[in-house]
XYZ file of C-alpha atoms in Angstrom:
717
model
C 73.738 41.265 48.469
C 71.736 44.263 46.619
C 71.971 47.864 48.071
C 71.245 51.325 46.366
C 71.321 54.748 47.477
C 70.877 57.997 46.652
C 73.624 60.639 46.845
C 73.826 63.642 49.618
C 75.139 66.248 47.684
C 76.588 68.935 49.850
C 77.484 67.309 53.582
C 80.743 66.683 55.093
C 81.033 63.109 55.828
C 84.051 60.321 56.678
C 85.958 62.414 59.213
C 85.254 64.458 57.220
C 86.547 63.031 54.915
C 83.837 63.330 52.059
C 80.600 64.830 51.736
C 76.797 64.926 51.915
C 74.312 67.079 51.317
C 71.060 65.609 52.875
C 67.813 66.207 51.937
C 65.683 68.825 54.226
C 62.930 68.007 54.836
C 61.381 69.494 57.980
C 59.898 67.644 61.224
C 56.732 68.737 62.770
C 57.291 69.634 65.626
C 55.577 66.777 67.458
C 58.674 64.190 65.640
C 61.496 64.764 66.073
C 64.258 65.484 63.867
C 64.608 63.120 60.794
C 68.015 61.693 61.525
C 69.406 62.687 57.426
C 67.622 66.400 57.572
C 70.744 68.289 56.579
C 71.962 70.294 59.518
C 74.216 73.403 59.819
C 74.939 72.739 63.160
C 77.197 69.883 62.194
C 78.871 71.613 59.592
C 79.606 74.501 61.950
C 80.680 70.840 65.150
C 82.837 69.300 62.373
C 84.471 73.363 61.925
C 85.455 73.264 65.978
C 86.956 69.854 65.518
C 89.204 70.464 63.012
C 89.836 74.045 63.991
C 91.240 72.329 67.096
C 92.880 70.063 65.368
C 95.324 73.104 63.115
C 95.669 75.556 65.910
C 96.614 71.494 68.128
C 99.230 71.080 65.609
C 100.410 74.857 64.643
C 100.081 76.104 67.820
C 100.333 73.081 70.473
C 100.050 75.262 73.385
C 97.725 77.359 72.930
C 95.302 74.172 72.275
C 97.231 70.975 73.913
C 94.268 68.729 73.769
C 92.735 69.998 69.706
C 93.338 66.392 69.482
C 90.355 65.310 70.650
C 88.766 67.386 67.296
C 89.592 64.074 65.512
C 87.269 61.592 68.259
C 84.758 64.835 67.760
C 84.929 63.303 63.536
C 84.517 59.965 64.760
C 81.585 60.627 66.641
C 79.890 62.616 63.845
C 80.895 60.125 60.917
C 79.294 57.335 62.823
C 76.254 59.617 63.548
C 76.202 60.220 59.616
C 76.727 57.035 57.078
C 74.630 55.176 59.915
C 72.141 57.587 59.699
C 72.343 56.898 55.607
C 72.868 53.150 55.224
C 69.761 52.386 57.641
C 67.824 54.964 55.029
C 68.850 53.202 52.340
C 67.868 49.935 54.017
C 64.213 50.908 54.974
C 63.124 52.201 50.823
C 65.488 48.852 49.911
C 67.739 51.086 47.898
C 71.145 51.355 49.631
C 73.617 49.238 47.130
C 76.928 48.269 48.586
C 78.830 49.043 45.067
C 77.794 53.197 44.833
C 78.303 53.615 48.759
C 81.842 52.171 47.891
C 81.841 54.793 44.804
C 80.299 57.460 46.437
C 83.473 57.226 49.075
C 85.888 57.498 46.036
C 84.681 60.483 44.852
C 84.290 61.768 48.269
C 87.311 61.206 49.286
C 89.991 60.667 46.750
C 89.805 63.867 44.649
C 91.252 65.999 48.006
C 93.572 63.083 49.039
C 94.899 62.599 45.478
C 96.178 66.193 45.510
C 97.510 66.521 48.378
C 99.626 63.093 47.986
C 101.236 64.506 44.582
C 102.058 67.076 46.394
C 103.456 65.323 49.409
C 105.367 63.551 46.308
C 106.847 67.729 44.553
C 107.908 68.480 48.736
C 109.838 65.068 49.119
C 111.506 65.679 45.841
C 112.046 68.691 46.765
C 113.279 68.271 50.367
C 114.290 64.505 51.478
C 116.553 62.883 52.183
C 116.977 60.091 50.416
C 116.177 57.471 53.766
C 112.843 59.958 53.774
C 111.738 59.916 49.895
C 111.772 55.808 50.927
C 109.850 55.974 53.733
C 107.674 59.006 52.367
C 107.651 56.480 49.711
C 106.365 53.770 52.501
C 103.597 55.931 54.128
C 101.992 56.491 50.291
C 101.694 52.376 49.114
C 100.101 52.874 53.168
C 97.809 55.284 52.416
C 96.867 54.427 48.900
C 95.515 50.625 51.088
C 94.227 52.358 53.995
C 95.960 50.474 56.160
C 97.907 53.886 57.407
C 97.386 53.111 61.117
C 99.027 49.786 60.986
C 102.304 51.474 59.894
C 102.936 54.480 62.200
C 102.206 52.218 65.059
C 104.741 49.481 63.843
C 107.121 52.724 63.452
C 106.402 53.714 66.890
C 109.520 53.612 69.177
C 111.682 55.405 71.326
C 113.817 56.407 69.014
C 111.337 56.978 66.117
C 111.420 60.153 64.123
C 109.262 63.100 65.245
C 105.626 62.731 64.087
C 106.191 66.510 62.203
C 109.105 65.137 60.425
C 105.574 62.194 58.891
C 104.010 64.146 56.477
C 101.558 61.858 55.915
C 100.962 60.894 59.282
C 97.897 62.185 59.654
C 96.519 59.623 57.189
C 95.778 57.375 60.339
C 92.476 58.716 61.612
C 91.331 58.123 57.710
C 92.752 54.887 57.736
C 90.894 54.474 60.987
C 87.606 55.460 58.918
C 87.444 53.572 55.365
C 88.432 50.183 58.325
C 85.043 51.122 59.664
C 83.616 52.140 56.904
C 84.484 47.851 54.994
C 82.585 45.985 57.721
C 79.367 48.755 59.521
C 77.715 48.710 56.101
C 78.011 44.750 55.715
C 76.863 44.069 59.427
C 74.286 46.531 59.099
C 72.647 45.119 56.403
C 73.437 41.536 57.792
C 71.397 42.755 60.795
C 68.302 43.770 58.589
C 68.198 40.829 56.640
C 67.960 38.293 59.140
C 66.685 40.981 61.393
C 68.670 40.361 64.693
C 68.116 43.580 66.924
C 70.423 46.108 65.563
C 70.281 48.208 68.977
C 72.055 44.966 71.294
C 73.927 44.636 68.240
C 75.582 47.752 68.266
C 75.457 48.240 72.434
C 77.392 44.837 72.135
C 79.904 46.288 69.526
C 80.754 49.166 71.995
C 81.552 47.313 74.686
C 83.615 45.033 73.551
C 85.667 48.461 71.235
C 85.686 50.830 74.335
C 86.844 47.617 76.840
C 89.888 46.455 74.249
C 90.060 50.036 74.279
C 91.328 50.207 78.490
C 93.103 47.178 77.793
C 95.248 48.579 75.247
C 95.405 52.083 76.475
C 97.339 50.463 79.858
C 99.501 47.919 78.056
C 100.283 49.644 74.497
C 99.305 53.442 75.049
C 100.268 53.759 70.790
C 98.375 50.095 69.775
C 95.649 52.022 71.433
C 95.080 54.567 69.739
C 96.363 53.366 66.032
C 94.800 49.892 66.044
C 90.751 49.880 65.088
C 88.675 47.225 66.781
C 89.956 49.963 70.132
C 88.315 52.745 68.086
C 85.215 51.457 66.608
C 83.688 52.634 69.465
C 83.366 55.911 69.164
C 82.106 56.181 65.703
C 79.524 52.935 67.395
C 78.404 55.959 69.491
C 77.704 57.751 66.573
C 76.373 54.998 65.193
C 74.343 54.248 68.202
C 72.811 57.973 68.203
C 71.179 57.805 64.323
C 69.523 53.803 65.330
C 67.845 54.986 68.926
C 66.097 58.579 67.057
C 65.545 56.321 63.502
C 62.525 54.072 64.326
C 61.239 57.172 66.501
C 60.565 59.179 63.066
C 58.898 56.663 61.060
C 55.921 55.803 62.951
C 53.294 54.306 61.304
C 54.266 50.866 59.169
C 56.380 53.824 57.607
C 60.560 52.104 58.844
C 60.813 48.569 56.810
C 63.286 48.351 60.634
C 60.419 49.114 62.389
C 58.396 45.877 61.029
C 61.167 43.686 60.682
C 62.814 44.411 64.595
C 59.853 43.777 66.281
C 60.891 41.045 68.855
C 64.191 43.995 69.839
C 61.667 46.878 70.363
C 59.718 44.029 72.475
C 63.233 43.229 74.136
C 64.248 46.183 74.968
C 60.461 47.741 76.084
C 62.587 49.613 78.322
C 64.906 51.677 76.189
C 61.676 52.575 73.955
C 60.221 54.511 77.029
C 62.633 55.812 77.649
C 63.340 57.146 73.593
C 59.067 58.266 74.106
C 60.317 60.665 77.355
C 62.883 61.505 75.647
C 61.411 62.383 72.316
C 58.123 63.879 74.504
C 60.838 65.482 76.806
C 62.970 68.045 73.767
C 59.677 68.491 71.999
C 57.973 69.867 75.253
C 60.252 71.355 77.094
C 62.996 73.122 75.079
C 65.192 73.815 78.428
C 66.405 69.730 77.709
C 67.952 70.809 74.674
C 69.893 73.861 75.982
C 70.897 71.457 78.494
C 72.758 68.807 76.264
C 74.142 71.722 74.195
C 75.802 73.224 76.927
C 77.112 70.032 78.747
C 78.131 68.661 75.062
C 80.367 71.979 75.009
C 81.307 71.910 78.603
C 83.026 68.009 77.793
C 84.977 69.483 75.163
C 86.427 72.708 76.255
C 87.407 70.609 79.577
C 88.631 67.574 77.152
C 90.852 70.622 75.525
C 92.068 71.928 78.822
C 92.514 67.886 80.870
C 93.686 66.005 78.271
C 97.667 65.804 77.437
C 99.438 64.449 75.011
C 100.900 62.116 77.862
C 97.766 61.320 79.190
C 96.688 58.211 78.634
C 94.720 58.767 75.533
C 92.092 57.136 73.465
C 91.248 54.905 77.528
C 88.333 56.348 79.592
C 89.222 60.291 79.123
C 88.364 59.309 75.309
C 85.092 59.955 77.038
C 84.926 63.562 77.729
C 85.068 64.385 73.533
C 82.756 61.125 72.395
C 79.990 61.920 74.876
C 80.773 65.444 74.428
C 79.996 65.268 70.574
C 77.430 62.789 70.724
C 75.087 65.477 73.159
C 75.524 67.864 70.570
C 74.116 66.180 68.096
C 71.767 64.736 70.060
C 70.253 68.411 71.195
C 69.586 69.256 67.347
C 70.409 72.478 65.858
C 66.488 74.158 68.048
C 69.669 74.757 70.796
C 70.611 78.040 71.044
C 74.863 76.816 70.642
C 73.858 75.296 68.243
C 72.083 77.033 66.711
C 73.900 80.281 66.915
C 77.706 78.748 67.368
C 77.570 76.111 65.625
C 75.229 77.134 62.557
C 76.487 80.447 61.648
C 78.266 81.206 58.127
C 81.552 81.193 59.227
C 81.447 78.035 61.443
C 79.497 76.160 58.788
C 81.580 77.323 55.966
C 84.799 76.259 57.732
C 83.172 72.751 58.156
C 82.074 72.535 55.010
C 86.247 72.993 54.160
C 87.057 70.835 56.261
C 88.185 67.583 54.736
C 90.579 69.430 52.151
C 91.862 71.579 55.492
C 92.776 68.251 57.318
C 94.716 67.417 54.581
C 96.946 70.197 53.651
C 97.200 72.081 56.986
C 99.506 68.864 58.370
C 101.456 68.438 55.082
C 102.326 71.841 54.661
C 103.762 72.147 58.352
C 105.743 68.713 58.291
C 107.756 69.711 55.599
C 107.944 73.190 56.536
C 109.683 71.782 60.077
C 111.250 68.987 58.311
C 113.090 71.881 55.865
C 114.149 73.865 59.174
C 112.384 75.875 62.286
C 109.527 77.929 61.563
C 108.225 80.689 64.070
C 105.171 81.679 64.637
C 104.684 84.240 61.627
C 105.341 81.468 59.551
C 103.180 78.997 61.212
C 100.297 81.451 60.642
C 101.126 81.423 56.725
C 100.873 78.206 56.627
C 98.085 77.726 58.385
C 95.970 81.189 55.899
C 98.018 79.035 53.279
C 96.317 75.833 54.303
C 93.028 77.410 53.961
C 92.756 79.081 51.037
C 93.963 74.905 49.228
C 91.340 73.751 51.273
C 88.964 76.325 49.797
C 89.873 76.019 46.461
C 89.578 72.020 46.522
C 86.523 72.200 47.830
C 85.351 74.600 45.009
C 86.973 73.283 41.771
C 87.539 69.850 42.637
C 85.166 68.451 45.323
C 81.802 70.404 44.430
C 81.614 69.691 40.720
C 81.877 65.805 41.049
C 78.952 66.178 43.747
C 76.129 64.995 41.894
C 73.727 62.018 40.705
C 75.864 61.627 36.735
C 78.435 58.582 36.631
C 78.914 58.038 40.075
C 80.756 54.524 38.666
C 82.644 55.875 36.229
C 83.952 59.299 38.132
C 85.197 56.417 40.623
C 86.889 54.595 38.266
C 88.776 57.322 36.648
C 89.419 58.605 40.469
C 90.602 54.575 40.745
C 92.346 55.034 37.968
C 94.658 58.284 38.718
C 95.392 56.539 42.375
C 97.336 53.834 40.618
C 99.348 55.592 39.101
C 100.605 57.061 42.735
C 100.327 53.955 44.048
C 103.712 53.703 41.412
C 105.001 56.756 42.269
C 104.792 55.131 45.751
C 106.723 52.018 44.281
C 109.089 53.343 43.161
C 110.152 56.314 46.212
C 110.144 53.147 48.296
C 112.225 51.705 46.758
C 115.481 53.717 45.964
C 115.761 57.166 47.602
C 116.719 58.676 44.557
C 119.849 60.182 46.136
C 121.368 62.708 42.192
C 118.812 64.862 43.900
C 119.602 68.638 44.836
C 119.419 67.872 48.019
C 121.603 65.133 48.841
C 124.207 66.284 46.407
C 124.262 69.871 48.080
C 126.552 69.907 50.690
C 124.576 69.204 54.389
C 125.044 70.172 57.632
C 123.241 67.459 58.313
C 126.234 65.507 57.544
C 128.383 66.707 59.997
C 127.201 64.795 62.603
C 127.940 61.395 61.497
C 131.307 59.606 61.845
C 131.749 55.772 61.525
C 129.692 54.480 63.860
C 130.937 51.370 65.899
C 132.513 50.836 61.984
C 131.214 47.707 61.341
C 132.968 45.924 64.768
C 129.837 45.660 67.094
C 128.336 42.733 67.778
C 125.361 41.539 69.946
C 126.391 40.009 73.425
C 128.167 41.254 76.280
C 130.269 38.217 78.203
C 127.131 37.748 80.529
C 126.717 34.679 83.283
C 124.023 34.508 82.990
C 122.784 33.369 79.033
C 119.284 33.369 79.113
C 119.930 36.712 79.246
C 121.228 37.466 76.313
C 117.600 39.102 74.035
C 116.865 40.344 77.260
C 117.782 43.368 76.999
C 116.745 46.173 74.747
C 120.912 45.997 74.299
C 123.513 43.800 74.964
C 126.534 44.446 73.155
C 130.147 43.975 72.463
C 133.495 44.951 70.130
C 134.082 42.160 68.829
C 137.772 42.331 68.379
C 138.721 41.306 71.517
C 137.619 40.607 75.048
C 135.996 43.808 77.002
C 137.253 45.674 79.039
C 135.552 48.207 79.304
C 131.637 48.755 80.280
C 129.008 50.769 79.132
C 125.727 50.866 81.563
C 122.253 53.449 80.964
C 120.243 54.185 79.040
C 119.808 56.280 76.127
C 122.386 58.531 77.165
C 124.515 55.374 77.006
C 123.088 54.278 73.630
C 124.555 57.813 72.198
C 128.387 57.599 73.311
C 129.170 53.683 72.417
C 129.879 53.671 68.959
C 131.855 56.851 69.334
C 133.701 55.020 72.637
C 134.519 51.566 70.740
C 135.031 53.912 67.479
C 138.174 55.112 69.709
C 139.489 52.470 70.962
C 141.934 50.653 71.443
C 143.616 47.257 71.911
C 144.016 46.126 75.674
C 140.719 48.359 76.003
C 138.141 47.357 74.258
C 133.818 47.910 75.786
C 130.797 46.373 75.645
C 128.034 47.875 76.716
C 123.601 47.212 78.072
C 121.481 49.975 77.979
C 118.374 50.997 77.082
C 116.091 53.771 75.602
C 113.537 54.152 77.968
C 109.735 52.152 77.562
C 109.403 49.209 78.878
C 113.054 48.097 78.434
C 114.477 50.695 79.970
C 117.836 50.452 81.948
C 117.239 53.668 84.935
C 119.469 55.107 87.521
C 118.828 53.121 90.266
C 118.063 49.774 91.517
C 114.412 48.029 92.766
C 115.388 48.617 95.944
C 115.972 52.231 95.958
C 113.017 54.100 94.543
C 109.752 54.062 95.790
C 108.220 55.468 92.404
C 109.761 53.176 90.247
C 107.724 50.657 88.165
C 107.895 46.602 89.376
C 108.624 45.081 84.950
C 111.216 48.150 84.741
C 113.301 47.649 87.664
C 114.728 44.020 87.312
C 115.717 45.228 83.950
C 118.485 47.505 85.887
C 119.723 44.758 88.626
C 120.357 42.376 86.303
C 122.435 44.515 84.218
C 124.571 45.810 86.663
C 124.602 41.795 88.512
C 125.802 40.557 84.961
C 128.209 43.386 84.416
C 129.364 43.006 88.117
C 130.308 39.496 87.822
C 132.438 39.720 84.778
C 136.157 39.302 86.279
C 137.370 41.413 82.869
C 135.503 44.050 82.794
C 138.367 46.486 85.469
C 135.670 49.749 84.569
C 132.332 50.754 84.307
C 130.817 53.682 82.274
C 127.895 54.668 84.051
C 126.236 57.356 81.254
C 122.044 58.069 82.473
C 120.008 61.295 81.080
C 120.469 64.396 84.676
C 116.636 64.199 85.001
C 116.739 60.750 85.708
C 118.753 61.794 88.389
C 117.437 64.476 89.624
C 113.708 64.722 89.222
C 111.341 62.519 87.724
C 108.237 62.359 85.879
C 106.581 62.971 89.136
C 104.485 66.185 91.074
C 106.499 67.890 91.649
C 105.486 68.098 94.912
C 107.441 65.057 96.321
C 109.900 66.143 94.190
C 113.132 66.536 97.022
C 112.183 62.608 98.437
C 112.350 60.997 94.651
C 115.969 63.149 93.931
C 116.428 61.696 96.980
C 115.820 57.895 96.012
C 117.393 58.542 92.504
C 120.774 59.376 94.357
C 120.401 56.858 97.051
C 119.973 54.158 93.799
C 123.328 55.832 91.956
C 125.441 54.656 94.932
C 123.891 51.063 95.534
C 124.449 50.752 91.232
C 128.077 52.596 92.447
C 128.644 50.511 95.676
C 128.336 47.040 93.214
C 130.483 47.454 91.093
C 133.311 48.633 93.247
C 132.527 45.410 95.346
C 133.539 43.526 92.147
C 136.710 45.480 92.713
C 135.439 47.503 89.566
C 136.752 51.808 89.134
C 133.566 53.703 87.975
C 133.024 56.457 86.425
C 130.188 58.473 86.113
C 130.090 60.561 82.602
C 128.099 64.486 83.985
C 125.405 64.657 81.344
C 125.338 67.056 78.132
C 123.990 69.950 77.676
C 120.349 70.590 77.268
C 119.373 72.959 74.155
C 116.653 73.186 71.999
C 115.840 70.326 69.403
C 118.567 69.860 67.115
C 116.170 70.242 63.799
C 115.293 73.839 65.537
C 118.993 74.721 64.860
C 119.228 74.572 61.109
C 118.204 74.761 58.211
C 118.844 72.027 54.989
C 119.711 74.136 51.664
C 117.946 73.508 48.874
C 119.288 74.875 46.140
C 117.131 77.612 45.780
C 118.732 81.560 47.510
C 115.478 82.094 49.114
C 115.313 79.453 50.979
C 118.905 79.032 52.013
C 119.417 82.096 53.228
C 117.130 81.995 55.658
C 118.636 81.642 58.716
C 116.542 81.801 62.407
C 116.958 79.640 65.317
C 115.515 78.886 67.978
C 116.986 81.258 70.802
C 118.103 77.770 72.871
C 119.998 76.210 70.647
C 122.499 77.740 72.247
C 123.747 78.732 75.621
C 126.620 80.326 78.089
C 128.967 77.503 79.308
C 128.118 79.283 82.217
C 124.619 79.623 82.661
C 125.265 75.098 82.475
C 127.334 74.685 85.261
C 124.950 77.235 87.223
C 121.529 74.571 85.923
C 123.071 71.892 86.229
C 124.927 72.567 90.349
C 123.448 69.932 92.208
C 123.427 67.706 89.763
C 126.643 67.964 89.657
C 127.602 68.050 93.355
C 126.028 64.986 93.910
C 128.680 63.161 91.713
C 130.976 64.747 93.367
C 129.418 64.032 97.120
C 129.056 59.756 95.130
C 133.107 60.558 94.103
C 134.373 61.999 97.150
C 133.017 58.507 99.378
C 135.178 56.425 97.003
C 138.866 57.569 96.530
C 140.903 56.180 93.453
C 137.457 53.640 93.129
C 135.092 56.661 91.449
C 136.354 59.068 88.636
C 133.283 62.391 87.221
C 133.852 63.069 83.722
C 133.183 66.071 82.942
C 132.097 66.700 79.399
C 131.078 69.403 78.887
C 135.294 70.579 77.710
C 134.455 68.639 75.124
C 131.088 69.642 73.939
C 130.795 73.080 74.792
C 133.189 76.048 73.983
C 134.798 77.173 76.919
C 136.885 79.655 75.070
C 134.498 81.473 73.585
C 131.828 80.393 76.793
C 129.500 79.140 74.912
C 127.859 75.192 74.155
C 125.987 74.591 71.261
C 124.322 72.766 68.981
C 127.581 73.062 67.285
C 131.137 73.656 67.353
C 133.783 74.674 64.750
C 131.240 73.530 62.117
C 130.491 70.596 62.915
C 126.332 68.858 64.239
C 126.837 68.493 67.991
C 123.624 66.580 68.407
C 121.471 63.857 66.754
C 118.786 63.558 68.707
C 116.176 65.761 71.231
C 119.898 66.102 73.881
C 121.134 63.417 72.254
C 124.831 63.378 71.239
C 125.768 63.152 67.364
C 127.834 60.208 66.098
C 130.767 62.482 66.159
C 130.458 64.318 69.625
C 130.603 60.652 70.505
C 133.253 60.591 69.053
C 135.012 63.225 70.897
C 133.874 62.088 74.695
C 134.981 58.676 73.175
C 139.038 60.270 72.753
C 138.944 61.454 76.126
C 137.967 58.766 78.212
C 139.659 56.053 76.626
C 142.600 58.208 76.878
C 141.986 58.289 81.103
C 140.609 54.852 81.492
C 143.968 53.226 79.531
C 146.582 55.523 81.278
C 144.039 54.893 85.152
C 144.994 51.000 84.262
C 148.341 51.247 83.955
C-alpha cells in the first residue's frame, strides 16, 4: 500500500492538534477556492473554537456552552485532513507511513511537554491513589484511548472533571482514532473506484444515528465513544470532497476520472454544486449569508447548550453546521475576512493546539490544590497563552520542514516511550513517601474507619432474584439486622457511620442508590407524574423488601432535601411536583408503619460549597501553604440554614405528627453545626465534615451514627 505526501509547514490541524501550511495558489475568480489553499479564516475559526473552550473551563459562567469549541475543531480537522489526503491520492503521492510520521511530528512535541509537566506537578500535589490514577491516564493518553478510559470512570461518584489533569485528551484520542481508519478508507475507495460521495454520506448517517441513540440511552457513551462522534469530522470531510472536483477540471483530477460513475449517479448533486459555484462567484452575497448563518449558529450554540443538555445528540448539529457554513463561505466573506482573518485571531489559531493542552492542565492542578478565584484564573489563562506561544515558537515551528520526517518521528516516539515507562511506574506505585503525603493534611480528617469491614452483600431480601437489582444491598454480617436504611446517595454516605457505631442487638442493613438508572428516590411510582418508569420500580421494590422483613423494627429514611422539595423540572410546576414528592414520602412512611416498623426521617445536612473549595492542600512550600482564601459559601449561620430549610422541615414534622409514636424526625444540624457559635461549616473542631459535594464525611457519618443508634436502641427497649 503505497502513499506519499508533501508537508504543509504552517497550518494547524488535528483538532488544533497539528499544524500545516498549505501552499498558497490563488484561485481565478471563476473557480471555486482550492481546498488546499491556505486560509487565514480557518486559523481564525480555530482561534474562536479554542477561546470558547478556554473561557468555558476557566470561567464557566461566562460561556456555559463553550465546550462546543471541540465540535468546531472536529469539523475543521475533517475538512483539512480529507483535503490533504484527496490531494495526495489525486497525484499518487500519498504515503501512509509519511502521513503518520507527520502526525507524530505535529502532535507529540507539545504533548510530551504537557505530559512531563503533568508528572512533575502530580509528584508535587497528588496523593498516592491520585498519582496512580494519573499514571493510568498517562498510559491511555499515549495510547490515544483516553476517551474509553474516562467513559469507564464516568459515574455518580466519579472525581470532579477538574481533578483529572489529562481529561481534555479525550478529544485528541477521538481524532487519532479517526485518523487510523479514515486515510485507509479513502485509499481503498480511490483504489477500487468506490463511490466516495455515497460512502461518506452513508458513514455520516450511520455515525449520526448511533450518536442519537447513545444520547438517549447513555449520555456519557455518546460523549466519549468515537463512532458517535465521527460524523462531525466526516461533515468536514464531505465538505472537502464536495468542493474538490470543481477545482480540478479537464482531466486534472484522477478522482474525477476514476469516479465518473459516482458523478453520473449523483447528477442532481453535481448540478446543485455547479449552481452553488455560479452563485458563489457571481453573487458575493451568498458567501455573506453562509458566513452570517454559520456565526449565528455558533453564538446560538453557546447560549442554548448547557453541560446538562442532551449532548451531543441533535444539539450537536448547531455547532457542526455552523462551522461547516463558515468554512463553506470562504475567506472573501466579510465575517471571515475581517473577524476571523485579522492578525490576532490568526495568531491565536496558530497556537491553538498547545493552548488547548496547556490551559486545562494548569487549571486542573490549581483546583486540585484548592479553591482559586478570578485573579488566579486570569493569571493561569495568561500563563497558558505564554506557554503555548513559547511551545509554538521554540518547539513546534523549528520541526516544521520537510527534512528527516521519519527520523524526527522516531526520536519523538523514543521520548514518548520514556513517558510511557513513567506512566507504568506511577500506575503501579503511588510513591507514598513524597512530601505531600507525609504532611498533615486536613483531607485525612474526613476519615474515621468506614464500616471497618463488617459489611457484606445481601440485605435480607425475601426475593433473592433481586440480589443484584439495586445499586447497593448491604448488611452488617455480625448478626441479623434490626434497623434498615433506605434512600439515595445521602443514605450511602451515612451507612458506614451507623454500622461502625452500632452495638449488639442494633445492627443495620441498607438498600440505596446514588442516582442515574439505579436511583432510589423519595417517592413511589404512583405518587409523582414526573417519575421515569424505569426508576420507579427500584423505589417500590426497596420499600417492599424492607417492609416484608420481619426482623426489621425501625427504618431510617435518608433522602436529599432537594428530592422532596424541588425537581429539575421547570420551576413553573415546582409546587405541583413538591406536592407529589411529599405524597410519595408519606406513602413510603405509611407502608413501613403498616408493617409495624417505626420510621425515622433523617434531616438532610446543610448545603455548603464543594468541600474541595474550602481548603488547600499542604505542599511544603510556604507561599502556597500560607494561602488561605476559600469560598464564602463554606459556612453559613445555623439560623440561615434553618430558615432556608424551613418548609422542608415543616413537611417532615407534618408527617411525624400524622403518626405519633410511630414516626420520629432526627435533626442532624446539632451534630453537623456548631450550635453554640451559631455556625454550620465545612469543618467542626478541626475535622472535615463533608467529603463529596454536599455529602457528609465518614467522620460526620459516625457522629450522626452514635446519636441515631442511641436513640433507636433507647426507644426499642
